[in-house]
Short mmCIF file of C-alpha atoms and ligand atoms in Angstrom, two decimals:
data_model
loop_
_atom_site.label_atom_id
_atom_site.label_comp_id
_atom_site.label_asym_id
_atom_site.label_seq_id
_atom_site.Cartn_x
_atom_site.Cartn_y
_atom_site.Cartn_z
CA MET I 1 6.57 8.49 2.29
CA SER I 2 8.06 5.39 3.87
CA GLU I 3 5.61 2.80 5.06
CA ASP I 4 7.21 -0.19 3.31
CA ALA I 5 9.00 -3.09 5.01
CA ILE I 6 12.77 -3.59 5.23
CA ALA I 7 13.81 -6.52 3.03
CA ALA I 8 16.22 -9.29 4.10
CA LYS I 9 19.72 -8.72 2.82
CA SER I 10 23.20 -9.88 3.69
CA TRP I 11 26.36 -7.81 4.35
CA PRO I 12 27.65 -5.53 2.91
CA LEU I 13 24.80 -3.09 3.44
CA ALA I 14 24.21 0.65 3.35
CA ALA I 15 21.36 2.70 4.75
CA ARG I 16 20.31 6.35 4.66
CA ALA I 17 18.02 8.22 7.08
CA PRO I 18 16.93 11.86 7.41
CA GLY I 19 17.37 14.33 10.24
CA LYS I 20 14.46 16.14 11.80
CA CYS I 21 13.26 19.28 13.46
CA ILE I 22 10.54 19.50 16.06
CA LEU I 23 7.97 22.14 15.10
CA PHE I 24 5.85 21.98 18.28
CA GLY I 25 5.85 20.10 21.57
CA GLU I 26 9.47 19.21 22.43
CA HIS I 27 9.84 18.40 26.12
CA ALA I 28 6.05 18.16 26.54
CA ILE I 29 6.15 14.92 24.49
CA VAL I 30 8.24 13.32 27.24
CA TYR I 31 5.12 13.71 29.45
CA GLY I 32 2.75 12.18 26.91
CA LYS I 33 1.70 15.51 25.37
CA PRO I 34 1.46 16.09 21.58
CA GLU I 35 4.37 16.91 19.29
CA LEU I 36 4.73 17.78 15.58
CA VAL I 37 8.01 16.64 14.05
CA LEU I 38 9.26 17.09 10.49
CA ALA I 39 11.81 14.85 8.79
CA ILE I 40 14.12 17.21 6.88
CA ASP I 41 16.18 16.65 3.75
CA LEU I 42 19.54 16.53 5.54
CA TYR I 43 20.63 12.89 5.56
CA ALA I 44 23.06 10.59 7.33
CA GLN I 45 24.38 7.52 5.54
CA MET I 46 25.91 4.37 7.01
CA GLY I 47 27.82 1.66 5.17
CA ILE I 48 28.56 -1.64 6.93
CA ARG I 49 30.65 -4.57 5.75
CA GLU I 50 32.31 -7.59 7.36
CA ALA I 51 35.88 -6.98 8.48
CA SER I 52 38.49 -8.41 10.83
CA SER I 53 37.33 -6.31 13.81
CA LEU I 54 34.61 -3.87 14.79
CA SER I 55 35.28 -0.24 13.79
CA LEU I 56 33.38 3.00 13.22
CA ASN I 57 34.96 5.51 10.84
CA GLY I 58 38.34 3.95 11.65
CA ASP I 59 37.87 3.95 15.46
CA ARG I 60 38.65 0.39 16.56
CA ARG I 61 37.12 0.81 20.04
CA PRO I 62 33.83 2.41 19.00
CA LEU I 63 31.75 0.73 21.70
CA GLU I 64 33.68 2.73 24.30
CA HIS I 65 33.05 5.99 22.48
CA ASN I 66 29.61 5.69 20.96
CA PRO I 67 26.71 4.75 23.27
CA TYR I 68 24.30 4.53 20.32
CA LEU I 69 26.44 1.90 18.60
CA ARG I 70 26.76 0.03 21.90
CA ALA I 71 22.97 0.09 22.38
CA GLY I 72 22.46 -1.05 18.77
CA VAL I 73 24.81 -4.00 18.88
CA ASP I 74 23.40 -4.98 22.30
CA HIS I 75 19.87 -4.79 20.89
CA PHE I 76 20.72 -7.09 18.02
CA GLY I 77 23.08 -9.31 20.05
CA ALA I 78 25.73 -8.44 17.47
CA ALA I 79 28.66 -7.26 19.65
CA ALA I 80 30.74 -10.26 18.58
CA ILE I 81 30.33 -9.70 14.83
CA PRO I 82 33.39 -7.97 13.33
CA LEU I 83 32.03 -5.18 11.15
CA GLU I 84 33.43 -2.03 9.61
CA LEU I 85 30.97 0.89 9.80
CA ARG I 86 31.39 4.09 7.84
CA VAL I 87 29.09 7.04 8.57
CA THR I 88 28.84 10.27 6.58
CA SER I 89 26.30 12.90 7.48
CA ARG I 90 25.00 16.35 6.61
CA ILE I 91 23.22 16.57 9.98
CA PRO I 92 25.24 18.60 12.52
CA ARG I 93 25.84 16.54 15.68
CA ALA I 94 24.41 17.48 19.08
CA ALA I 95 22.41 20.21 17.31
CA GLY I 96 18.85 19.06 17.95
CA LEU I 97 18.50 18.06 14.30
CA GLY I 98 18.19 14.34 14.76
CA SER I 99 21.69 13.06 14.07
CA SER I 100 21.49 10.41 16.76
CA ALA I 101 18.01 9.28 15.67
CA ALA I 102 19.29 8.96 12.07
CA PHE I 103 22.29 6.98 13.34
CA CYS I 104 19.97 4.63 15.29
CA ALA I 105 17.59 4.30 12.32
CA ASN I 106 20.45 3.49 9.94
CA LEU I 107 21.87 0.95 12.34
CA ALA I 108 18.44 -0.63 12.90
CA THR I 109 17.75 -0.70 9.15
CA ALA I 110 21.05 -2.42 8.30
CA PHE I 111 20.96 -4.91 11.22
CA SER I 112 17.26 -5.66 10.65
CA ALA I 113 17.97 -6.42 6.96
CA ALA I 114 20.89 -8.67 7.93
CA ALA I 115 18.65 -10.41 10.50
CA GLY I 116 15.97 -11.28 7.88
CA GLY I 117 14.04 -8.04 7.40
CA CYS I 118 11.19 -6.48 9.39
CA SER I 119 8.07 -4.34 9.06
CA ARG I 120 8.47 -0.57 9.18
CA ALA I 121 6.57 -0.44 12.46
CA GLU I 122 9.05 -2.91 13.93
CA LEU I 123 11.92 -0.88 12.46
CA HIS I 124 10.64 2.15 14.29
CA GLN I 125 10.23 0.31 17.58
CA ARG I 126 13.82 -0.97 17.31
CA SER I 127 15.25 2.42 16.37
CA PHE I 128 13.47 4.04 19.31
CA LEU I 129 14.54 1.43 21.85
CA ILE I 130 18.18 1.77 20.70
CA GLU I 131 18.10 5.55 21.04
CA ARG I 132 16.30 5.44 24.35
CA SER I 133 18.64 2.87 25.80
CA ALA I 134 21.66 5.02 24.80
CA GLN I 135 20.13 8.29 26.06
CA GLY I 136 18.30 6.95 29.10
CA VAL I 137 15.46 9.43 28.51
CA GLY I 138 13.25 10.58 25.70
CA SER I 139 10.32 10.02 23.40
CA PRO I 140 9.99 8.39 19.98
CA GLY I 141 9.46 11.59 17.95
CA ASP I 142 12.98 11.80 16.53
CA THR I 143 13.23 8.17 15.52
CA ALA I 144 9.69 8.27 14.06
CA ALA I 145 10.83 11.04 11.73
CA ALA I 146 14.03 9.20 10.80
CA VAL I 147 12.07 6.03 10.00
CA ALA I 148 8.90 7.43 8.40
CA GLY I 149 9.88 10.73 6.74
CA GLY I 150 7.46 13.64 6.26
CA TYR I 151 5.33 15.37 8.90
CA LEU I 152 4.35 13.31 11.94
CA ALA I 153 2.06 14.14 14.86
CA LEU I 154 2.45 12.26 18.12
CA ASN I 155 -0.33 12.00 20.67
CA ASP I 156 -2.80 14.03 18.59
CA SER I 157 -5.89 12.81 16.78
CA ALA I 158 -5.09 14.65 13.52
CA GLY I 159 -3.92 12.85 10.41
CA ALA I 160 -3.76 9.16 9.56
CA PRO I 161 -2.72 6.65 12.25
CA LEU I 162 0.65 5.09 11.51
CA TRP I 163 2.02 3.33 14.61
CA GLU I 164 1.61 2.92 18.33
CA ILE I 165 4.96 2.90 20.13
CA THR I 166 5.40 1.41 23.57
CA ASP I 167 8.10 1.50 26.17
CA GLY I 168 7.12 -0.39 29.30
CA ASP I 169 3.77 1.06 30.35
CA ARG I 170 4.19 4.21 28.22
CA GLN I 171 2.62 4.56 24.81
CA TRP I 172 2.72 7.12 21.98
CA ASP I 173 0.49 7.28 18.88
CA VAL I 174 2.20 8.36 15.66
CA HIS I 175 0.03 9.87 12.91
CA ARG I 176 1.01 11.01 9.41
CA ILE I 177 0.13 14.66 8.66
CA GLY I 178 -0.20 15.94 5.07
CA ASP I 179 2.63 18.07 3.62
CA PRO I 180 1.52 21.68 3.06
CA GLY I 181 4.46 22.14 0.65
CA TRP I 182 6.32 24.73 2.70
CA ILE I 183 10.04 25.47 2.85
CA TRP I 184 11.60 25.80 6.30
CA VAL I 185 14.84 27.25 7.66
CA VAL I 186 16.79 25.57 10.45
CA ALA I 187 19.86 27.25 11.91
CA TYR I 188 22.50 25.73 14.15
CA SER I 189 23.92 27.99 16.85
CA GLY I 190 27.22 26.12 17.06
CA VAL I 191 26.51 25.46 20.76
CA PRO I 192 26.35 21.69 21.32
CA ARG I 193 23.91 20.41 23.92
CA ASN I 194 22.92 17.24 25.66
CA THR I 195 19.34 16.07 25.37
CA ALA I 196 19.35 14.10 28.64
CA ASP I 197 20.67 17.09 30.60
CA ALA I 198 17.99 19.37 29.12
CA VAL I 199 15.22 16.86 29.81
CA ARG I 200 16.39 16.61 33.45
CA ARG I 201 16.54 20.38 33.77
CA VAL I 202 12.97 20.65 32.46
CA ALA I 203 11.78 17.98 34.91
CA GLU I 204 13.12 20.13 37.79
CA ARG I 205 11.47 23.24 36.35
CA LEU I 206 8.13 21.47 35.94
CA ALA I 207 8.19 20.54 39.63
CA ALA I 208 7.77 24.26 40.46
CA PRO I 209 4.22 25.51 41.30
CA ASP I 210 3.68 26.93 37.77
CA GLY I 211 5.03 23.73 36.12
CA PRO I 212 1.62 22.15 35.38
CA ARG I 213 0.39 25.38 33.80
CA LEU I 214 3.45 25.51 31.51
CA LEU I 215 2.91 21.91 30.45
CA ASP I 216 -0.77 22.65 29.73
CA GLU I 217 0.26 25.62 27.58
CA LEU I 218 2.75 23.50 25.64
CA GLU I 219 0.01 20.94 25.04
CA GLU I 220 -2.44 23.58 23.79
CA VAL I 221 0.13 25.18 21.46
CA ALA I 222 1.10 21.80 20.02
CA HIS I 223 -2.54 20.75 19.34
CA GLU I 224 -3.20 24.15 17.73
CA GLY I 225 0.05 24.01 15.75
CA ILE I 226 -0.75 20.60 14.32
CA SER I 227 -4.20 21.82 13.32
CA ALA I 228 -2.72 24.98 11.75
CA VAL I 229 -0.28 22.94 9.65
CA GLU I 230 -3.15 20.64 8.58
CA HIS I 231 -5.12 23.71 7.51
CA GLU I 232 -2.04 25.15 5.75
CA ASP I 233 -2.44 28.38 7.76
CA ARG I 234 1.05 29.93 7.58
CA ALA I 235 0.31 33.02 9.65
CA ARG I 236 -1.21 30.94 12.45
CA VAL I 237 1.72 28.49 12.41
CA GLY I 238 4.12 31.44 12.66
CA ALA I 239 2.30 32.93 15.62
CA LEU I 240 2.22 29.56 17.36
CA LEU I 241 5.95 28.98 16.78
CA THR I 242 6.60 32.32 18.52
CA ARG I 243 4.23 31.42 21.36
CA ASN I 244 5.86 28.02 21.78
CA GLN I 245 9.25 29.73 22.07
CA GLY I 246 7.91 31.96 24.85
CA ILE I 247 6.96 28.86 26.88
CA LEU I 248 10.31 27.15 26.20
CA ARG I 249 12.05 30.29 27.43
CA GLN I 250 10.05 30.06 30.69
CA LEU I 251 11.11 26.42 30.94
CA GLY I 252 14.74 27.60 30.94
CA VAL I 253 15.92 25.83 27.76
CA SER I 254 16.63 28.84 25.55
CA HIS I 255 20.16 30.20 25.24
CA PRO I 256 21.60 33.61 24.31
CA ARG I 257 22.94 32.21 21.02
CA LEU I 258 19.48 30.84 20.19
CA GLU I 259 17.87 34.17 21.03
CA ALA I 260 20.38 35.90 18.72
CA LEU I 261 19.34 33.59 15.87
CA ILE I 262 15.66 34.10 16.66
CA ASP I 263 16.15 37.89 16.53
CA ALA I 264 18.08 37.59 13.26
CA LEU I 265 15.37 35.46 11.63
CA GLY I 266 12.43 37.50 12.92
CA PRO I 267 11.91 39.92 10.01
CA ALA I 268 12.03 37.30 7.22
CA THR I 269 9.98 34.59 8.93
CA GLU I 270 6.36 34.07 9.98
CA GLY I 271 7.67 32.77 13.30
CA VAL I 272 10.73 31.04 14.77
CA LYS I 273 11.57 28.97 17.84
CA LEU I 274 14.25 26.70 19.22
CA THR I 275 13.92 23.10 18.06
CA GLY I 276 14.73 19.99 20.09
CA ALA I 277 16.06 19.96 23.59
CA GLY I 278 17.39 23.55 23.55
CA ALA I 279 20.08 24.98 25.87
CA GLY I 280 22.07 25.29 22.66
CA GLY I 281 21.43 23.47 19.42
CA SER I 282 19.22 24.91 16.69
CA VAL I 283 16.20 27.03 15.82
CA VAL I 284 13.51 26.45 13.19
CA GLY I 285 11.55 29.14 11.35
CA LEU I 286 8.96 29.39 8.60
CA PRO I 287 10.41 31.82 6.02
CA LYS I 288 8.08 34.35 4.48
CA VAL I 289 7.55 33.23 0.87
CA GLY I 290 10.61 34.08 -1.29
CA ARG I 291 12.74 35.30 1.63
CA GLU I 292 14.64 32.07 2.27
CA GLN I 293 18.03 33.42 1.13
CA GLU I 294 17.59 36.48 3.35
CA CYS I 295 17.20 34.01 6.25
CA VAL I 296 20.51 32.34 5.35
CA ARG I 297 22.30 35.71 5.27
CA SER I 298 20.77 36.96 8.52
CA VAL I 299 21.73 33.77 10.33
CA ALA I 300 25.30 33.99 8.99
CA HIS I 301 25.54 37.61 10.28
CA ALA I 302 24.40 36.37 13.68
CA GLY I 303 27.10 33.66 13.67
CA GLY I 304 24.91 30.62 12.95
CA LEU I 305 24.72 28.11 10.13
CA ALA I 306 21.43 28.01 8.26
CA PHE I 307 19.96 25.21 6.14
CA ILE I 308 16.99 25.75 3.89
CA VAL I 309 15.10 22.48 4.21
CA ARG I 310 12.14 20.68 2.77
CA PRO I 311 10.41 17.56 4.11
CA ALA I 312 12.38 14.34 3.59
CA ARG I 313 9.88 12.18 1.68
CA GLU I 314 11.77 8.99 2.42
CA GLY I 315 12.45 7.63 5.88
CA ALA I 316 15.30 5.21 6.56
CA GLN I 317 16.07 3.05 3.51
CA LEU I 318 18.56 0.47 2.32
CA ILE I 319 20.48 2.12 -0.47
CA GLY I 320 22.71 -0.59 -1.85
CA ALA I 321 26.00 -1.97 -0.65
CA PRO I 322 29.20 -0.05 0.04
CA SER I 323 32.08 -1.06 -2.23
O1 LIG F 1 17.46 15.43 21.06
P1 LIG F 1 16.66 16.60 20.65
O2 LIG F 1 17.35 17.89 20.77
O3 LIG F 1 16.00 16.44 19.33
O4 LIG F 1 15.47 16.71 21.72
C1 LIG F 1 14.40 15.82 21.65
C2 LIG F 1 13.16 16.43 22.18
C3 LIG F 1 12.90 16.25 23.66
O5 LIG F 1 11.51 16.36 23.79
C4 LIG F 1 13.62 17.33 24.46
C5 LIG F 1 13.34 14.90 24.19
C6 LIG F 1 12.59 13.76 23.58
O6 LIG F 1 13.19 12.66 23.49
O7 LIG F 1 11.44 13.89 23.21
#
């Protein structure tokens, strides 16, 4: 697991960071409630070297097209530095699987190394502020996973304290949770979605009379889910995933394509739910032992793309220079 500092290094640089899936507590985390997030072994890689002008995968006006890059270069005061960035990724974009957090973590890792290095806590704070500034909303769960790897609980007393993250007067505690050694399935619906739109939609829904009750239920499920993972109780985790999905449905962030994937995965999993902002994107399920390939086939029949994933042990890392 990654708790080491980022060393000082000069250009050219390359970094690699994992994607993530949220197991419990998406949306509720925005309101200071608990969340359990898992860094998954789908990675994005970024190579950066000095060049005659700024470009991203050949795009010579990337700041106009990529708000995350804009936020990153603004954060590091680096807009004037001509750099060539190359990104390759196994994480589907706009799928709720952490591609933007991995992008921000890679950018922060490379720029922090070029600026003299930093602690891992500082790397996380930087990655989060870049993502938040680009999205305008959100919590640090995704960037915590991209930077730290493994299972992480936010705003819950379980596990070992790792970091406290602040944004103005808001604060989140990040704790490391032990790995129960399980294999997970995530499946992308092919329907892209926008985190900020979904967060705004949920804010409107929570303003309804039953909003506080829904938020309380999300909180309870997340606390129980974190405890169930800690106790390696697969059946309980499965039941809680299903219960969490029921609440997300009431919040209005499910989608017919997600429901089709959930139905397809039902028989071969202990439980399954949407993961991330919803309204499209992906689902996550805990396959029954030995039935992972059945999950892949069922998802394909339902028109989705499944990945069998394990925890990413490493968070964002420098991985040597691009040639
Ligand atoms: O961007 P996504 O799909 O991983 O959604 C993140 C989870 C939310 O709780 C909806 C937003 C946030 O920043 O916590």
